[in-house]
CSV table of C-alpha atoms and ligand atoms in Angstrom, one decimal:
chain,number,residue,atom,x,y,z
A,1,MET,CA,-85.5,141.7,7.4
A,2,ALA,CA,-86.6,138.6,6.7
A,3,THR,CA,-90.4,138.9,4.6
A,4,ASP,CA,-91.7,135.3,4.6
A,5,LEU,CA,-92.1,134.8,8.2
A,6,GLN,CA,-95.3,132.9,8.8
A,7,THR,CA,-95.8,133.4,12.9
A,8,ILE,CA,-94.6,136.8,13.5
A,9,ILE,CA,-93.6,140.4,12.8
A,10,THR,CA,-90.8,142.4,12.7
A,11,SER,CA,-90.8,146.2,12.4
A,12,ASP,CA,-87.4,149.0,13.2
A,13,ASP,CA,-87.9,152.4,14.3
A,14,SER,CA,-85.3,154.6,15.9
A,15,GLY,CA,-83.4,151.7,17.2
A,16,VAL,CA,-86.1,149.5,18.5
A,17,ARG,CA,-86.9,146.1,16.7
A,18,THR,CA,-90.2,145.0,17.6
A,19,ILE,CA,-91.1,141.5,17.5
A,20,THR,CA,-94.5,140.6,16.8
A,21,LEU,CA,-95.8,137.2,17.8
A,22,ASN,CA,-98.5,136.4,15.5
A,23,ARG,CA,-100.8,133.4,16.0
A,24,PRO,CA,-104.1,135.3,17.2
A,25,ASP,CA,-106.5,133.0,16.5
A,26,VAL,CA,-104.6,130.8,19.1
A,27,LEU,CA,-103.7,133.8,21.4
A,28,ASN,CA,-100.1,133.3,20.1
A,29,ALA,CA,-99.8,129.3,21.7
A,30,PHE,CA,-96.0,128.8,20.6
A,31,ASN,CA,-96.1,126.1,17.8
A,32,THR,CA,-93.1,124.8,16.5
A,33,GLU,CA,-92.6,127.1,13.3
A,34,LEU,CA,-93.0,130.0,15.8
A,35,LEU,CA,-90.6,129.0,18.3
A,36,LYS,CA,-88.3,128.4,15.2
A,37,GLU,CA,-89.0,132.2,13.8
A,38,LEU,CA,-88.6,134.0,17.0
A,39,GLY,CA,-85.4,132.5,18.0
A,40,GLN,CA,-84.4,133.2,14.9
A,41,ALA,CA,-85.5,137.2,15.2
A,42,VAL,CA,-84.2,137.5,18.6
A,43,ARG,CA,-80.5,136.2,17.3
A,44,ALA,CA,-80.8,138.6,14.3
A,45,ALA,CA,-81.7,141.6,16.8
A,46,GLU,CA,-78.8,140.9,19.1
A,47,LYS,CA,-76.9,140.8,16.4
A,48,ASP,CA,-77.7,144.2,14.2
A,49,LYS,CA,-76.0,147.3,15.7
A,50,SER,CA,-78.5,149.5,14.6
A,51,VAL,CA,-81.0,148.1,17.1
A,52,ARG,CA,-81.0,148.7,20.6
A,53,CYS,CA,-83.5,147.9,21.9
A,54,LEU,CA,-85.9,144.5,21.1
A,55,VAL,CA,-90.2,145.1,22.3
A,56,LEU,CA,-91.6,141.6,22.4
A,57,THR,CA,-95.7,141.8,22.1
A,58,GLY,CA,-98.4,140.0,20.7
A,59,GLN,CA,-101.0,140.3,17.8
A,60,GLY,CA,-104.3,140.2,18.9
A,61,ARG,CA,-105.9,140.4,22.1
A,62,GLY,CA,-103.3,137.5,23.6
A,63,PHE,CA,-99.8,138.0,24.2
A,64,SER,CA,-98.6,134.2,24.4
A,65,ALA,CA,-101.0,131.2,26.0
A,66,GLY,CA,-97.9,129.3,25.8
A,67,GLN,CA,-97.2,126.0,24.5
A,68,ASP,CA,-99.6,124.8,21.7
A,69,LEU,CA,-101.5,122.3,23.3
A,70,ALA,CA,-103.2,121.1,20.0
A,71,ASP,CA,-99.7,120.1,18.6
A,72,VAL,CA,-99.1,118.1,21.4
A,73,ALA,CA,-101.9,116.8,21.6
A,74,GLU,CA,-101.2,115.8,18.2
A,75,ARG,CA,-98.0,114.1,18.8
A,76,TYR,CA,-99.0,112.3,21.9
A,77,LYS,CA,-101.0,110.4,19.0
A,78,THR,CA,-98.7,109.5,17.0
A,79,ASP,CA,-95.6,107.0,17.4
A,80,ASP,CA,-93.0,109.9,18.0
A,81,PRO,CA,-94.8,111.2,20.9
A,82,ILE,CA,-93.1,114.6,21.5
A,83,GLU,CA,-91.1,114.5,24.8
A,84,LEU,CA,-91.2,118.0,26.8
A,85,GLY,CA,-88.0,118.3,27.8
A,86,HIS,CA,-86.6,117.4,25.0
A,87,HIS,CA,-88.4,120.2,23.3
A,88,LEU,CA,-87.4,122.4,26.3
A,89,ARG,CA,-84.2,121.9,25.2
A,90,LYS,CA,-84.0,122.6,21.5
A,91,PHE,CA,-86.9,125.5,21.9
A,92,TYR,CA,-87.2,127.5,24.5
A,93,ASN,CA,-84.0,127.3,26.6
A,94,PRO,CA,-81.8,128.7,23.9
A,95,LEU,CA,-84.2,131.7,23.5
A,96,ILE,CA,-84.8,132.1,27.2
A,97,VAL,CA,-81.1,132.1,27.9
A,98,LYS,CA,-80.6,134.8,24.5
A,99,LEU,CA,-83.0,136.9,26.3
A,100,ARG,CA,-81.4,137.0,28.9
A,101,THR,CA,-77.9,137.6,28.1
A,102,MET,CA,-78.2,139.9,25.3
A,103,GLU,CA,-76.9,142.8,25.8
A,104,LYS,CA,-79.9,145.2,25.0
A,105,PRO,CA,-82.6,145.9,26.8
A,106,VAL,CA,-85.6,143.6,26.4
A,107,ILE,CA,-88.8,145.0,26.9
A,108,ALA,CA,-92.1,142.8,27.0
A,109,SER,CA,-95.0,144.5,26.0
A,110,VAL,CA,-98.2,142.8,27.5
A,111,ASN,CA,-101.6,143.3,25.3
A,112,GLY,CA,-103.0,140.4,26.6
A,113,VAL,CA,-102.7,137.3,28.8
A,114,ALA,CA,-99.3,135.5,29.2
A,115,ALA,CA,-100.2,131.9,30.4
A,116,GLY,CA,-97.5,128.8,30.6
A,117,ALA,CA,-94.4,129.1,28.7
A,118,GLY,CA,-95.9,132.5,27.2
A,119,CYS,CA,-95.8,134.1,30.9
A,120,SER,CA,-92.2,133.0,30.7
A,121,LEU,CA,-91.5,134.8,28.0
A,122,ALA,CA,-92.6,137.7,29.6
A,123,LEU,CA,-90.6,137.1,32.5
A,124,ALA,CA,-87.5,136.6,30.7
A,125,ALA,CA,-87.6,140.2,29.3
A,126,ASP,CA,-85.7,142.9,31.3
A,127,LEU,CA,-88.7,144.9,31.9
A,128,ARG,CA,-92.5,144.4,31.6
A,129,ILE,CA,-95.0,147.2,30.2
A,130,ALA,CA,-98.8,145.6,30.3
A,131,ALA,CA,-102.1,146.5,29.0
A,132,GLU,CA,-104.5,147.2,32.0
A,133,SER,CA,-106.3,144.2,30.6
A,134,ALA,CA,-103.3,141.9,30.6
A,135,SER,CA,-102.9,138.9,33.0
A,136,PHE,CA,-100.1,136.5,34.1
A,137,ILE,CA,-101.2,133.1,34.8
A,138,GLN,CA,-98.5,130.4,35.6
A,139,ALA,CA,-101.1,127.9,33.6
A,140,PHE,CA,-98.6,124.8,33.8
A,141,ILE,CA,-100.2,123.2,36.7
A,142,HIS,CA,-103.7,123.1,35.3
A,143,VAL,CA,-101.8,120.7,32.5
A,144,GLY,CA,-100.0,119.0,35.3
A,145,LEU,CA,-96.5,120.1,34.7
A,146,VAL,CA,-94.0,122.6,36.4
A,147,PRO,CA,-93.3,125.7,35.7
A,148,ASP,CA,-90.7,126.0,33.1
A,149,SER,CA,-88.6,128.1,29.9
A,150,GLY,CA,-87.4,130.0,33.4
A,151,SER,CA,-90.0,130.9,35.5
A,152,THR,CA,-88.8,128.9,38.5
A,153,PHE,CA,-85.9,131.4,38.0
A,154,MET,CA,-87.1,134.6,37.4
A,155,LEU,CA,-91.0,134.6,39.7
A,156,PRO,CA,-88.9,134.3,43.0
A,157,ARG,CA,-86.7,136.8,42.1
A,158,LEU,CA,-89.4,139.5,40.8
A,159,ILE,CA,-92.0,138.9,43.1
A,160,GLY,CA,-90.4,136.6,45.9
A,161,VAL,CA,-90.6,132.5,46.7
A,162,SER,CA,-94.1,132.7,49.0
A,163,ARG,CA,-95.9,134.7,46.2
A,164,ALA,CA,-93.6,132.7,43.2
A,165,LEU,CA,-94.8,129.4,44.9
A,166,GLU,CA,-99.0,130.8,45.1
A,167,MET,CA,-99.0,131.9,41.6
A,168,ALA,CA,-97.3,128.5,40.3
A,169,TRP,CA,-99.4,125.9,42.5
A,170,THR,CA,-102.9,127.7,42.3
A,171,GLY,CA,-102.5,128.7,38.3
A,172,ARG,CA,-104.5,132.1,40.0
A,173,LYS,CA,-104.7,134.6,37.3
A,174,ILE,CA,-103.0,137.9,37.8
A,175,LYS,CA,-104.7,141.0,37.0
A,176,ALA,CA,-102.5,143.4,35.0
A,177,GLU,CA,-103.2,145.8,38.3
A,178,GLU,CA,-101.7,143.3,41.0
A,179,ALA,CA,-99.0,142.6,38.8
A,180,LEU,CA,-98.0,146.2,38.9
A,181,ARG,CA,-98.6,146.1,42.8
A,182,ILE,CA,-96.2,142.8,43.4
A,183,GLY,CA,-93.6,144.3,41.1
A,184,LEU,CA,-94.2,141.3,38.7
A,185,VAL,CA,-94.1,144.5,35.8
A,186,ASN,CA,-92.8,147.8,35.5
A,187,GLN,CA,-95.4,149.7,34.4
A,188,VAL,CA,-99.6,149.5,33.1
A,189,ALA,CA,-100.9,151.4,30.8
A,190,PRO,CA,-104.3,151.7,29.3
A,191,ASP,CA,-105.1,149.0,26.6
A,192,GLU,CA,-105.4,152.1,23.6
A,193,GLN,CA,-102.0,153.7,24.9
A,194,LEU,CA,-99.9,150.4,25.8
A,195,ALA,CA,-98.3,150.9,22.1
A,196,GLU,CA,-97.9,154.2,22.8
A,197,ALA,CA,-96.1,154.2,26.3
A,198,THR,CA,-93.6,150.6,25.4
A,199,ALA,CA,-92.4,153.2,22.3
A,200,LYS,CA,-91.8,156.3,25.0
A,201,LEU,CA,-89.4,153.6,27.0
A,202,ALA,CA,-87.9,151.8,24.2
A,203,ARG,CA,-86.8,155.0,21.9
A,204,LYS,CA,-85.0,156.6,25.6
A,205,LEU,CA,-83.3,153.1,26.3
A,206,ALA,CA,-82.5,153.1,22.2
A,207,SER,CA,-81.1,156.7,23.0
A,208,LEU,CA,-78.7,155.9,25.6
A,209,PRO,CA,-74.9,154.5,25.0
A,210,PRO,CA,-75.4,150.8,24.1
A,211,ARG,CA,-71.9,149.7,26.3
A,212,GLY,CA,-73.4,151.3,29.4
A,213,ILE,CA,-76.8,149.5,28.8
A,214,GLY,CA,-75.5,146.3,28.1
A,215,LEU,CA,-72.8,146.2,30.7
A,216,THR,CA,-75.2,147.2,33.0
A,217,LYS,CA,-77.6,144.2,32.7
A,218,ARG,CA,-74.5,142.2,32.5
A,219,ALA,CA,-73.4,143.3,35.9
A,220,ILE,CA,-77.4,142.9,37.4
A,221,ASN,CA,-77.3,139.5,36.4
A,222,ALA,CA,-73.8,137.8,37.9
A,223,ALA,CA,-75.3,139.7,41.1
A,224,TRP,CA,-77.3,136.7,41.6
A,225,SER,CA,-74.5,134.1,42.1
A,226,ASN,CA,-71.8,136.7,43.2
A,227,ASP,CA,-70.9,137.9,46.8
A,228,LEU,CA,-70.4,141.4,47.9
A,229,ALA,CA,-66.6,141.5,47.1
A,230,GLY,CA,-67.0,139.7,43.7
A,231,GLN,CA,-69.6,142.0,43.0
A,232,LEU,CA,-67.8,144.7,43.6
A,233,ASP,CA,-64.7,143.5,41.4
A,234,TYR,CA,-66.8,142.8,38.7
A,235,GLU,CA,-68.1,146.5,38.6
A,236,ALA,CA,-64.5,147.7,38.6
A,237,MET,CA,-63.3,145.6,35.6
A,238,LEU,CA,-66.7,146.4,34.0
A,239,GLN,CA,-66.2,150.0,34.4
A,240,THR,CA,-62.6,150.1,33.5
A,241,THR,CA,-64.4,148.7,29.8
A,242,ALA,CA,-67.2,151.5,30.2
A,243,GLY,CA,-64.4,153.8,31.0
A,244,LYS,CA,-62.8,153.3,27.7
A,245,THR,CA,-65.9,154.4,25.7
A,246,LYS,CA,-66.2,157.0,23.2
A,247,ASP,CA,-70.0,157.5,24.9
A,248,HIS,CA,-68.5,158.1,28.4
A,249,ARG,CA,-66.0,161.1,27.3
A,250,GLU,CA,-69.2,162.6,24.9
A,251,GLY,CA,-71.3,162.3,28.8
A,252,VAL,CA,-68.6,163.6,30.8
A,253,ALA,CA,-67.7,166.5,27.9
A,254,ALA,CA,-71.9,167.1,27.5
A,255,PHE,CA,-72.5,167.4,31.4
A,256,LEU,CA,-69.6,170.0,31.7
A,257,GLU,CA,-70.8,171.9,28.6
A,258,LYS,CA,-74.0,171.9,29.4
A,259,ARG,CA,-75.9,169.9,26.4
A,260,SER,CA,-77.6,166.9,26.0
A,261,PRO,CA,-74.5,164.1,24.5
A,262,LYS,CA,-75.6,162.1,21.3
A,263,PHE,CA,-74.7,158.6,22.1
A,264,THR,CA,-73.4,156.7,19.1
A,265,GLY,CA,-72.5,153.1,20.7
A,266,GLU,CA,-68.4,153.5,20.1
B,1,LIG,C1,-105.0,127.7,22.4
B,1,LIG,C2,-103.8,127.8,23.8
B,1,LIG,C3,-103.0,127.0,23.6
B,1,LIG,C4,-103.9,125.8,21.7
B,1,LIG,C5,-105.6,129.1,23.6
B,1,LIG,N1,-102.9,126.0,22.9
B,1,LIG,N2,-104.7,126.7,21.8
B,1,LIG,C6,-95.9,123.0,28.0
B,1,LIG,C7,-95.1,121.7,26.8
B,1,LIG,C8,-93.8,121.9,26.3
B,1,LIG,C9,-93.1,122.1,26.4
B,1,LIG,C10,-92.9,124.0,26.5
B,1,LIG,O1,-93.3,124.1,27.5
B,1,LIG,C11,-94.6,124.0,27.9
B,1,LIG,C12,-95.2,124.8,28.7
B,1,LIG,C13,-96.7,125.6,29.2
B,1,LIG,O2,-96.6,126.5,28.1
B,1,LIG,S1,-98.0,124.2,29.6
B,1,LIG,C14,-98.7,125.5,29.3
B,1,LIG,C15,-99.6,125.9,28.2
B,1,LIG,N3,-101.1,127.0,28.1
B,1,LIG,C16,-101.9,127.0,28.9
B,1,LIG,O3,-102.4,125.8,29.5
B,1,LIG,C17,-103.2,127.7,28.7
B,1,LIG,C18,-104.3,127.2,28.1
B,1,LIG,N4,-104.9,127.9,27.6
B,1,LIG,C19,-105.8,128.7,28.6
B,1,LIG,O4,-105.8,128.6,29.4
B,1,LIG,C20,-106.7,130.0,27.9
B,1,LIG,O5,-107.2,129.9,26.6
B,1,LIG,C21,-106.4,131.2,28.3
B,1,LIG,C22,-106.6,131.2,30.0
B,1,LIG,C23,-105.1,131.3,28.2
B,1,LIG,C24,-107.3,132.6,28.1
B,1,LIG,O6,-108.7,132.1,27.8
B,1,LIG,P1,-109.8,133.0,27.1
B,1,LIG,O7,-109.5,134.1,27.2
B,1,LIG,O8,-111.0,132.1,27.4
B,1,LIG,O9,-109.6,132.2,25.5
B,1,LIG,P2,-109.9,130.8,25.0
B,1,LIG,O10,-109.5,129.4,25.6
B,1,LIG,O11,-111.3,131.1,24.6
B,1,LIG,O12,-108.8,130.9,24.0
B,1,LIG,C25,-108.8,131.1,22.9
B,1,LIG,C26,-108.2,130.4,21.5
B,1,LIG,O13,-107.1,129.9,21.9
B,1,LIG,C27,-109.4,129.0,21.7
B,1,LIG,O14,-109.0,128.1,19.9
B,1,LIG,P3,-110.8,128.1,19.9
B,1,LIG,O15,-110.6,127.7,18.5
B,1,LIG,O16,-111.5,127.9,20.7
B,1,LIG,O17,-111.3,129.7,19.4
B,1,LIG,C28,-108.2,128.1,22.2
B,1,LIG,O18,-108.1,126.9,22.2
B,1,LIG,C29,-106.9,128.4,22.0
B,1,LIG,N5,-106.0,128.7,22.7
B,1,LIG,N6,-104.3,128.8,24.4
B,1,LIG,N7,-101.9,127.0,25.0
């Protein structure tokens, strides 16, 4: 693993790769360096067969406060002002697509505030565990922008159209407890137990059959645009693939032999 990283920290444990955003002084706001390093680290996690679950979290008291606005302001002063659409297409959009389509579970362990594109990053994960003190803010409107980095796609799917619009229009801070109630997060843990709760879930997911896990993500993603007949057919196709894995045979044998299965990813 790379050791010269400036803006993220990566670590491995029991098939779980954790990427920690590491600009705590600015609540892990995204500057270009962070976007580049995060993009590279996510691509590496996808390729590495030993990684069976990816966790994203933040160093310090924030998860991420979104785009670094000081960086944006600096660029507006120059002859080469930042063009936001270009910046999104170059850095954020490929990252969000990768997280949504990589066939491994991605958990956002939301340790503090997730605002703007930082909120979008949390939404792009498959599962979210929030610390009690964490919060979610669609901050875009406060700086005259529209939600980006997939927020307009994920938010209505997770919490419904009206709640999504309310969050996006008002930029209201949603605390962890409300986030759990409306389905924005899967779990809330006391602050001091967040890392442990995340590790428990991540290790569990990492121990399950990787093909089954990955193809399930593919199927659920496809369901957003398929009709029933198409989805049933897609399930049948994916099941043909899953049915040919050794892990499937192992699961069946373990059940009949009344023992725990050992999944290898084959
Ligand atoms: C920050 C930031 C920040 C720089 C806190 N930048 N320094 C846009 C453009 C381009 C393409 C991609 O997409 C986007 C989408 C976006 O992400 S737009 C939305 C950007 N984010 C925001 O508008 C959120 C701005 N931050 C806040 O509203 C507050 O900081 C929150 C509510 C997140 C946290 O409030 P507090 O807990 O009171 O912390 P704080 O405001 O005191 O922040 C701590 C430090 O972090 C502070 O620095 P300082 O030197 O004063 O201690 C902030 O300036 C810095 N910081 N967010 N996005």
